[in-house]
Coordinates of C-alpha atoms in Angstrom, one line a residue:
X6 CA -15.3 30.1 25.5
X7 CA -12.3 28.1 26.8
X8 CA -9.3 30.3 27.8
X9 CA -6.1 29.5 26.0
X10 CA -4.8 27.8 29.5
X11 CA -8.3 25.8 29.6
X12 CA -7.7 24.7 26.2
X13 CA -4.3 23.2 26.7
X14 CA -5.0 21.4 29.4
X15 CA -8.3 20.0 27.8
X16 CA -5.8 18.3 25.1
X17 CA -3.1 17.5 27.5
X18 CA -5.9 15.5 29.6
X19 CA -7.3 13.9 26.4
X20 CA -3.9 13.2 25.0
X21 CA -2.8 11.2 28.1
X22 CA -6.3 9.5 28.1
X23 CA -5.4 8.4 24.4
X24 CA -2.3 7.4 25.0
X25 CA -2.8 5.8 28.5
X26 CA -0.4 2.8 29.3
X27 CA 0.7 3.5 25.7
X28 CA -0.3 0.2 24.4
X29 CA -3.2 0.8 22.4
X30 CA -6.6 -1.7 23.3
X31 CA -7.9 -3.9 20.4
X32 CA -10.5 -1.9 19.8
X33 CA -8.4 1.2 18.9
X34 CA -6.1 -0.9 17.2
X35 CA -8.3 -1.9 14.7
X36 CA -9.9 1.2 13.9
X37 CA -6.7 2.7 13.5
X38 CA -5.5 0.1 11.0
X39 CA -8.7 0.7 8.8
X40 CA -7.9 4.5 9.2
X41 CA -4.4 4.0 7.6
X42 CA -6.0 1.1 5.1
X43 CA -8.2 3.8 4.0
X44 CA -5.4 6.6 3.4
X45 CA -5.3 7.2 -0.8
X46 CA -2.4 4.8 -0.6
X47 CA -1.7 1.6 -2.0
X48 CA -2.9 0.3 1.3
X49 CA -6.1 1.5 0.1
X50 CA -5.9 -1.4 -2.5
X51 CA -4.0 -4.2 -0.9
X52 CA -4.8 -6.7 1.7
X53 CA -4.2 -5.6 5.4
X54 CA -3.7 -8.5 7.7
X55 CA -3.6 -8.1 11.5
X56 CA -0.6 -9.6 13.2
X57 CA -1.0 -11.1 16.6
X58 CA 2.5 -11.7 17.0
X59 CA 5.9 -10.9 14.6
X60 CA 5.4 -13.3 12.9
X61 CA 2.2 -15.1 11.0
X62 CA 2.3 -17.9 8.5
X63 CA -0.5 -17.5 5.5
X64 CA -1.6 -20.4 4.0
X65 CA -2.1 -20.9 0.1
X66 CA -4.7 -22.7 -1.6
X67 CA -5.4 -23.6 -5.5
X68 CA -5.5 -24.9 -8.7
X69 CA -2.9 -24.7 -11.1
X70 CA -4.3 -26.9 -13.7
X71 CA -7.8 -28.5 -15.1
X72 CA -9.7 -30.2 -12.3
X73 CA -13.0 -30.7 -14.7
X74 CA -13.0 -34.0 -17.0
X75 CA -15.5 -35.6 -19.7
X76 CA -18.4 -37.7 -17.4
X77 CA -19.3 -41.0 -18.1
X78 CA -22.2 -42.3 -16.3
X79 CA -21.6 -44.9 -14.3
X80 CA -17.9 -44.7 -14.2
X81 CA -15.7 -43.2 -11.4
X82 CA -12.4 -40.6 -12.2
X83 CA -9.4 -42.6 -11.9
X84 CA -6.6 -41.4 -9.4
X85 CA -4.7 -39.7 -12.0
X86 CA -7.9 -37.6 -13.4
X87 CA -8.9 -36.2 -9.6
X88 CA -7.4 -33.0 -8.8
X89 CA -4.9 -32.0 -6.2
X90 CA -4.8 -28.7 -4.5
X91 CA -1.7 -26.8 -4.9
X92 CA -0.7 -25.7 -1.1
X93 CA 2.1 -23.4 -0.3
X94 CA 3.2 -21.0 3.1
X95 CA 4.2 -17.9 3.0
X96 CA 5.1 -15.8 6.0
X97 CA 5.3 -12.7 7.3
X98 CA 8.3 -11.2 9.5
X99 CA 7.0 -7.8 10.8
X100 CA 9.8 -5.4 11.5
X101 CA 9.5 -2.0 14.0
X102 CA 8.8 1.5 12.2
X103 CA 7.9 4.4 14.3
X104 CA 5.7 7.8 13.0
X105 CA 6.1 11.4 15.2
X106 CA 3.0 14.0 14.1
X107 CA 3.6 17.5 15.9
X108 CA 0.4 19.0 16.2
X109 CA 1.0 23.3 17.7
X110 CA -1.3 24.5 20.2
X111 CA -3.4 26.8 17.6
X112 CA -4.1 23.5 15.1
X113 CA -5.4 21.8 18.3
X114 CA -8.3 24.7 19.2
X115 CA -11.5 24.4 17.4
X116 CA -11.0 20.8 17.8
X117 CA -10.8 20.7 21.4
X118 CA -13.8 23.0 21.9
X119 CA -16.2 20.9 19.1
X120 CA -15.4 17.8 21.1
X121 CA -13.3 15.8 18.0
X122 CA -10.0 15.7 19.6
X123 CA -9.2 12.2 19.4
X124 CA -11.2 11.8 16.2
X125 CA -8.7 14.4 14.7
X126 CA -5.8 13.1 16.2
X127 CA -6.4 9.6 14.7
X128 CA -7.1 10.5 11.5
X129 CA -4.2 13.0 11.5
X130 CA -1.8 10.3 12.1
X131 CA -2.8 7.6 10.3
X132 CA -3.0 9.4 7.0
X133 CA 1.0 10.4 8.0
X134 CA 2.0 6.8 8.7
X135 CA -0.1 5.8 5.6
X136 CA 2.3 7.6 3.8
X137 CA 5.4 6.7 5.6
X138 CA 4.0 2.8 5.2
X139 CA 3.4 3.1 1.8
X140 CA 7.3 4.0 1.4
X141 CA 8.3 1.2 3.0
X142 CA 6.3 -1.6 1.4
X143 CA 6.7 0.3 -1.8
X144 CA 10.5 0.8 -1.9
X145 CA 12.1 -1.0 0.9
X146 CA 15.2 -2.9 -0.4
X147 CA 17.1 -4.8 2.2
X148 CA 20.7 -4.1 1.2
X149 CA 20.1 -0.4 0.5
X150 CA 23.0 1.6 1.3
X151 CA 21.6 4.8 3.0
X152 CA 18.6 4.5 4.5
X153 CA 18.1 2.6 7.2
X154 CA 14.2 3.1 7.2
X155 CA 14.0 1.3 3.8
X156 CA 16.6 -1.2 5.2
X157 CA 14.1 -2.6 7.1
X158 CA 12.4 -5.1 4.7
X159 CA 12.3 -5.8 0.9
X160 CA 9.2 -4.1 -0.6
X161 CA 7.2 -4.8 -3.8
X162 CA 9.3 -3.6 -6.6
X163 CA 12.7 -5.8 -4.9
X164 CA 10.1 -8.9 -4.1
X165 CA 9.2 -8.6 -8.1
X166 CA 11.9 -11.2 -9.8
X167 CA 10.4 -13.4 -11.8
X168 CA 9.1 -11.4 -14.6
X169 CA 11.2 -7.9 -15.2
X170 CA 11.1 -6.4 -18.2
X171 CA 13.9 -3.7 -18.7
X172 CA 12.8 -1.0 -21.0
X173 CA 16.0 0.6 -21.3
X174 CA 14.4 4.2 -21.9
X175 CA 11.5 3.5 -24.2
X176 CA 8.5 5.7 -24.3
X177 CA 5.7 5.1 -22.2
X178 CA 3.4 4.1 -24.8
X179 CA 0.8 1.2 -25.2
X180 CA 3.5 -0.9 -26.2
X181 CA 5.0 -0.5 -22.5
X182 CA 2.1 -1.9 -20.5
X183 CA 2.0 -4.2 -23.3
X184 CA 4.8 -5.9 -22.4
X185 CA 4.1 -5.9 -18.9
X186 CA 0.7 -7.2 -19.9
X187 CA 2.1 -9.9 -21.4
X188 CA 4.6 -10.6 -18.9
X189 CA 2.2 -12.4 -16.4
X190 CA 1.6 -16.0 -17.0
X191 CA -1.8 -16.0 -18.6
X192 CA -3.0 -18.6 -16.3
X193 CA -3.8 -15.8 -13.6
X194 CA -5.3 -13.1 -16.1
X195 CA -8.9 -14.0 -15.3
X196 CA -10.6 -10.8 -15.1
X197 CA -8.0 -7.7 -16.0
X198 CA -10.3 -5.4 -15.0
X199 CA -9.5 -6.5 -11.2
X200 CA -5.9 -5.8 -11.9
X201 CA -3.8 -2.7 -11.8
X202 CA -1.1 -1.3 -13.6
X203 CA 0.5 1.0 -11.0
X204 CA 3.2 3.2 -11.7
X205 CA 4.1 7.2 -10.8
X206 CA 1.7 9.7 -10.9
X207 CA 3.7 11.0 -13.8
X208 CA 3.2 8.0 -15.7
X209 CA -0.2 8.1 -15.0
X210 CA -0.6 11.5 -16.5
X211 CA 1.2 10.6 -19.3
X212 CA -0.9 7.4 -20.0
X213 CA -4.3 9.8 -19.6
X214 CA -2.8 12.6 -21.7
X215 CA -2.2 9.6 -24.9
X216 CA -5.7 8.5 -23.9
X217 CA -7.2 12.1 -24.4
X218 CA -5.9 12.5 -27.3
X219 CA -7.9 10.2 -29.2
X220 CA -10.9 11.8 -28.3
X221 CA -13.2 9.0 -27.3
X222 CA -16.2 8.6 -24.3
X223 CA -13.1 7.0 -22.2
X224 CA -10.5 10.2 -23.1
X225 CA -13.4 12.8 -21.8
X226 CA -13.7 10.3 -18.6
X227 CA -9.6 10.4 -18.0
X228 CA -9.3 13.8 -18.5
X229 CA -12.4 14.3 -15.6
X230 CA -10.0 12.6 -13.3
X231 CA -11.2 8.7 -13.8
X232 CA -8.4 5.9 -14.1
X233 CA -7.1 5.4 -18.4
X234 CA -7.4 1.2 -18.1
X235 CA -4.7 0.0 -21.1
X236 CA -5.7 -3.5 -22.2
X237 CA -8.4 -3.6 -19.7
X238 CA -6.0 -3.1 -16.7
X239 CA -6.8 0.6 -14.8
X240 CA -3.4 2.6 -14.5
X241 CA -3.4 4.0 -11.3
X242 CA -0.5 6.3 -10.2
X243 CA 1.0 6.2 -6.7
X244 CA 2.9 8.6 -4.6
X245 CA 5.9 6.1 -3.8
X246 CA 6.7 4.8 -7.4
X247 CA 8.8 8.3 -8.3
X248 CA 10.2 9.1 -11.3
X249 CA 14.1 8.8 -11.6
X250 CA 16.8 9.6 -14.1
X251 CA 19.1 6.7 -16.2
X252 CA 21.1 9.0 -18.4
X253 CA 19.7 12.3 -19.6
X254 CA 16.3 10.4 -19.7
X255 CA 13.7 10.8 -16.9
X256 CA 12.0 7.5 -16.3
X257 CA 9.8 5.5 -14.1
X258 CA 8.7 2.0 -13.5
X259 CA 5.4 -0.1 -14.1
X260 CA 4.0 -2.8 -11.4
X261 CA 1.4 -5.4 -12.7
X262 CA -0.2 -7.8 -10.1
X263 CA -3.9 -7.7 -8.9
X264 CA -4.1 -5.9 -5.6
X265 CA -5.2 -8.8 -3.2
X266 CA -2.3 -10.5 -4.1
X267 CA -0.4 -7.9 -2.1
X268 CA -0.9 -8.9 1.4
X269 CA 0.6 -6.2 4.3
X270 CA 0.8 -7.3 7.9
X271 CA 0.6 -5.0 10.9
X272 CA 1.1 -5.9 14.1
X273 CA -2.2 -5.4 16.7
X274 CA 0.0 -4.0 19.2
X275 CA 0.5 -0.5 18.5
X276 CA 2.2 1.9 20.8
X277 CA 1.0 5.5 21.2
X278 CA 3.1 8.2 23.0
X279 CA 3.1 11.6 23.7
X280 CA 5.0 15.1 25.0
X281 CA 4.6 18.2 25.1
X282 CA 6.7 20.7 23.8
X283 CA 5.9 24.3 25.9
X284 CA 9.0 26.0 24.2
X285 CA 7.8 25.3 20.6
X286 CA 4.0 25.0 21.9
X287 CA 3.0 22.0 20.1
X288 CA 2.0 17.9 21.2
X289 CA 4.8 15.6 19.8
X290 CA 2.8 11.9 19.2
X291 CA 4.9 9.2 18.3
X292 CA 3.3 6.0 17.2
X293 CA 5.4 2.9 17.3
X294 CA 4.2 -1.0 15.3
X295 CA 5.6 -3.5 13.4
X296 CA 4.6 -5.0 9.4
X297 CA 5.7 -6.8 6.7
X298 CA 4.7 -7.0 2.9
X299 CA 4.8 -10.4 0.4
X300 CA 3.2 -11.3 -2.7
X301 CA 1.0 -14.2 -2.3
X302 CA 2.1 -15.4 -5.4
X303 CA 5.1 -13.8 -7.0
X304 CA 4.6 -15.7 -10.2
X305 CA 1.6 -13.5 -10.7
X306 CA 3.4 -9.9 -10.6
X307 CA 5.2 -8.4 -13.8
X308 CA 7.1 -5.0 -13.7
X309 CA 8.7 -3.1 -16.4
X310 CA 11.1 -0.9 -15.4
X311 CA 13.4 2.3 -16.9
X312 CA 10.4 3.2 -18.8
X313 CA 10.6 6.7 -20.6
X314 CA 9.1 10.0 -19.7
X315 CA 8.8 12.7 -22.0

């Protein structure tokens, strides 16, 4: 057995060894991106790209109409029946955010003496700066007028303009994701199933409790903690869409897009640092990177918002 002296000095050792140079290599880079990708965030859903630089440009490919026409044997398509690809650019700008995990002495023990350390400290602080991420691509909102955090780029819900539909306190019912539903040009609906309604965890609750009710095969799987889909779509509540109050009402908003379409860029070069704090008696780790978040294609997100809770 380690004495408490041993012990500290063990973690101050691996800490430094972590942290060395305090650029991390690619290697831990990576891992450390799929650690926060696979946080119970939204992250968890979307598409993380790896940024090389601040700045990376993301090609788009597709069809937007019919490229299939009737064959006639023997006879070529003319230039107006063959198909074009529809190309586009979209690009992201990735802005610094910074995430401090304090870690005391005590939390550090067993750890140190099973060998898991750095393991622990990883996971620890990507499931913070999940969380802290998640905020930002979530809610950011460029010309907000407090926080400076969420001043730093325009997140999902601001990026959503083309199709909005304002609710103006009416009950979360089917008729709600209805008109989210149908909000989405139909062009892109291939396969709901892929999509996802996401909204607060509130909302989500509320959506499983209606589904309960009616006592089906899918009510007894939503109350046993599976998603309640609503026209095919799964609802899935998420920490950073919160409830909020219009009035005397308590309300909160509904995002419709299919998560791959949700693309979030983190920069490859991610800083580690550390101190020690002997007054407190605690490691202060402060990780330092840069990301952005787009839509690939806006046109394919619909969000209700100011939708009623009970």
């Amino acid at each position: 057995m380690m004495t408490n002296k041993q012990l500290i000095e063990k973690a101050a050792m691996t800490l430094a060894t972590l942290a060395s140079g305090g650029l991390m290599n690619p290697e831990q880079a990576s891992e450390f991106i799929r650690m926060v990708q696979s946080a119970p965030t939204i992250l968890k859903d979307a598409r993380m790209v790896e940024m090389a630089s601040d700045t990376r440009k993301i090609e788009k490919l597709g069809f937007g109409q019919r490229i299939l026409r009737p064959g006639v044997e023997g006879t070529a398509l003319t230039d107006a029946q063959r198909a074009v690809p529809t190309t586009g650019t979209i690009t992201l700008n990735a802005k610094e955010v910074i995430a401090e995990v304090n870690i005391t002495y005590d939390t550090l023990e067993n750890n140190i003496e099973k060998g898991d350390l750095q393991q622990t400290l990883m996971q620890l602080i990507a499931e913070r700066a999940a969380l802290d991420i998640e905020e930002l691509i979530v809610n950011g909102d460029t010309a907000h007028a407090t926080d400076a955090y969420l001043k730093l780029i325009d997140g999902l819900m601001k990026l959503t303009t083309s199709h909005v539909r304002d609710l103006s306190s009416a009950a979360l019912t089917k008729d709600a994701f209805k008109k989210t539903y149908g909000a989405v040009p139909a062009k892109y609906m291939r396969n709901p199933a892929d999509w996802r309604f996401y909204t607060s965890h509130m909302g989500e609750l509320e959506w499983k409790d209606q589904v309960v009710a009616r006592q089906t095969a899918l009510g007894d799987a939503a109350l046993q903690g599976g998603m309640a889909n609503a026209y095919g779509v799964p609802v899935k509540g998420i920490a950073m869409i919160q409830p909020y109050a219009v009035s005397t009402d308590t309300v909160t908003d509904i995002l419709l897009t299919h998560p791959k379409n949700i693309i979030v860029g983190m920069s490859r070069n991610i800083r580690l640092e550390v101190d020690k704090d002997i007054r407190e008696r605690k490691f202060i780790i402060v990780l330092t990177s840069k990301l952005d978040t787009l839509f690939e294609e806006e046109d394919a997100v619909a969000k209700a918002i100011k939708v009623k809770l009970p």
